[in-house]
Amino acid sequence: MIDIAMDMEQYDCPFIDTTADHGVAFAAVHWDFDTAKRELETRMVVEADDREVLDHGLSTLQDHPNMNDVSLLRRQDDAAHIRTVMVETTAMETIRDNGGYITGPFHIEAGSEVWHVGFDRGRDADDTLSELDRDNEFDVIERSPASLPELQDVAHNAGAAMTLIEGCRDLSETERETLEEAVSSGYFQSPRDATLGTLAEEFGVSKPAVSKNLRRGERKMIERVVDALDDIDS
């Protein structure tokens, strides 16, 4: 298997056109391709700069000529969960006609999207990239062959990976920001480049408050890491 990550600009993609005109970003959580209708059905998470931008983005997406349906499943402030049905784009058709398939979630922002696609043979991957180059703008971010043991490792440890992802989602915004700042500023290094005092100053809170946020975030992540280790061991 050849796995390729690419930054793609499609000229007929409703999501790309919408992100080019509005401050919204899309991330796929589920997708399914109807070979008979040549349609792609997705479940997308949409994030926007604010509520008004989200309104305009969803309206633009709904009105795009290549979008057949947009259904709002859930909305909270400047984010939404949507179901969409769109026609097959030229790039999608090229990849599928050459035996390619989606291997991971895709993210769309600022007029381009990151794709993860796979091919069973290197020759098919080369032919696809050559054809895509005629009508699309893209950059190959990474190309790597995956051996059978590597594929088995990914399959066996998918549960552990999801456990870690869920741990990240469990963090509150304050806990996440505090952990990120602690790591980037060197709080966890030895010797430390940052202290509770400097972190407190960064967030404009007391040292007990920043310590409490750190401990909560650390506890949540450590618990998830231990659960993931159990999944890997089993």
Short mmCIF file of C-alpha atoms in Angstrom, two decimals, residues 72-157:
data_model
loop_
_atom_site.label_atom_id
_atom_site.label_comp_id
_atom_site.label_asym_id
_atom_site.label_seq_id
_atom_site.Cartn_x
_atom_site.Cartn_y
_atom_site.Cartn_z
CA LEU A 72 -27.89 20.61 10.17
CA LEU A 73 -27.60 17.86 12.79
CA ARG A 74 -26.45 19.93 15.74
CA ARG A 75 -25.21 23.42 16.44
CA GLN A 76 -23.55 25.13 19.39
CA ASP A 77 -22.32 28.73 19.20
CA ASP A 78 -19.79 28.97 16.34
CA ALA A 79 -19.61 25.22 15.57
CA ALA A 80 -21.97 22.75 13.92
CA HIS A 81 -22.31 19.10 12.94
CA ILE A 82 -23.76 18.66 9.45
CA ARG A 83 -24.64 15.93 6.96
CA THR A 84 -23.89 16.70 3.32
CA VAL A 85 -24.39 15.04 -0.05
CA MET A 86 -22.30 16.38 -2.92
CA VAL A 87 -21.55 15.37 -6.49
CA GLU A 88 -18.26 13.72 -7.29
CA THR A 89 -15.51 16.22 -8.01
CA THR A 90 -13.07 15.82 -10.90
CA ALA A 91 -10.20 15.02 -8.53
CA MET A 92 -12.27 12.44 -6.65
CA GLU A 93 -13.17 10.79 -9.97
CA THR A 94 -9.51 10.67 -11.02
CA ILE A 95 -8.43 9.05 -7.76
CA ARG A 96 -11.22 6.49 -7.81
CA ASP A 97 -10.73 5.62 -11.49
CA ASN A 98 -7.10 4.78 -10.71
CA GLY A 99 -7.98 2.48 -7.83
CA GLY A 100 -7.37 5.03 -5.07
CA TYR A 101 -9.31 5.25 -1.83
CA ILE A 102 -9.57 7.51 1.20
CA THR A 103 -7.41 6.32 4.11
CA GLY A 104 -8.09 9.01 6.70
CA PRO A 105 -10.13 12.08 7.60
CA PHE A 106 -9.77 15.22 5.55
CA HIS A 107 -9.57 18.82 6.74
CA ILE A 108 -10.61 21.85 4.68
CA GLU A 109 -9.64 25.43 5.49
CA ALA A 110 -8.66 28.66 3.70
CA GLY A 111 -9.38 27.34 0.21
CA SER A 112 -7.55 24.02 0.34
CA GLU A 113 -7.92 20.61 1.93
CA VAL A 114 -5.61 17.94 3.25
CA TRP A 115 -6.39 14.50 1.82
CA HIS A 116 -5.11 11.10 2.86
CA VAL A 117 -5.44 8.61 0.01
CA GLY A 118 -4.08 5.14 -0.56
CA PHE A 119 -3.16 2.99 -3.55
CA ASP A 120 -2.37 -0.70 -3.73
CA ARG A 121 0.39 -0.15 -6.28
CA GLY A 122 2.97 2.57 -6.71
CA ARG A 123 2.29 2.76 -10.45
CA ASP A 124 -1.37 3.63 -9.77
CA ALA A 125 -0.28 6.38 -7.40
CA ASP A 126 2.12 7.82 -10.00
CA ASP A 127 -0.55 7.76 -12.73
CA THR A 128 -3.04 9.49 -10.44
CA LEU A 129 -0.68 12.28 -9.45
CA SER A 130 0.20 12.83 -13.11
CA GLU A 131 -3.47 13.12 -14.09
CA LEU A 132 -4.31 15.35 -11.13
CA ASP A 133 -1.51 17.72 -12.08
CA ARG A 134 -3.29 18.64 -15.32
CA ASP A 135 -6.34 20.27 -13.76
CA ASN A 136 -5.63 20.76 -10.06
CA GLU A 137 -3.23 22.55 -7.76
CA PHE A 138 -1.80 20.31 -5.05
CA ASP A 139 1.29 19.58 -2.99
CA VAL A 140 2.28 16.12 -1.81
CA ILE A 141 2.92 16.52 1.90
CA GLU A 142 4.04 12.96 2.50
CA ARG A 143 4.29 9.74 0.52
CA SER A 144 5.16 6.50 2.23
CA PRO A 145 4.79 2.78 1.58
CA ALA A 146 3.08 0.83 4.35
CA SER A 147 4.26 -2.71 5.01
CA LEU A 148 1.89 -5.45 6.15
CA PRO A 149 3.22 -5.37 9.74
CA GLU A 150 2.65 -1.60 9.82
CA LEU A 151 -0.92 -2.00 8.58
CA GLN A 152 -1.53 -4.66 11.20
CA ASP A 153 -0.13 -2.36 13.87
CA VAL A 154 -2.49 0.46 12.81
CA ALA A 155 -5.48 -1.88 12.84
CA HIS A 156 -4.63 -3.43 16.19
CA ASN A 157 -4.02 -0.10 17.90
#
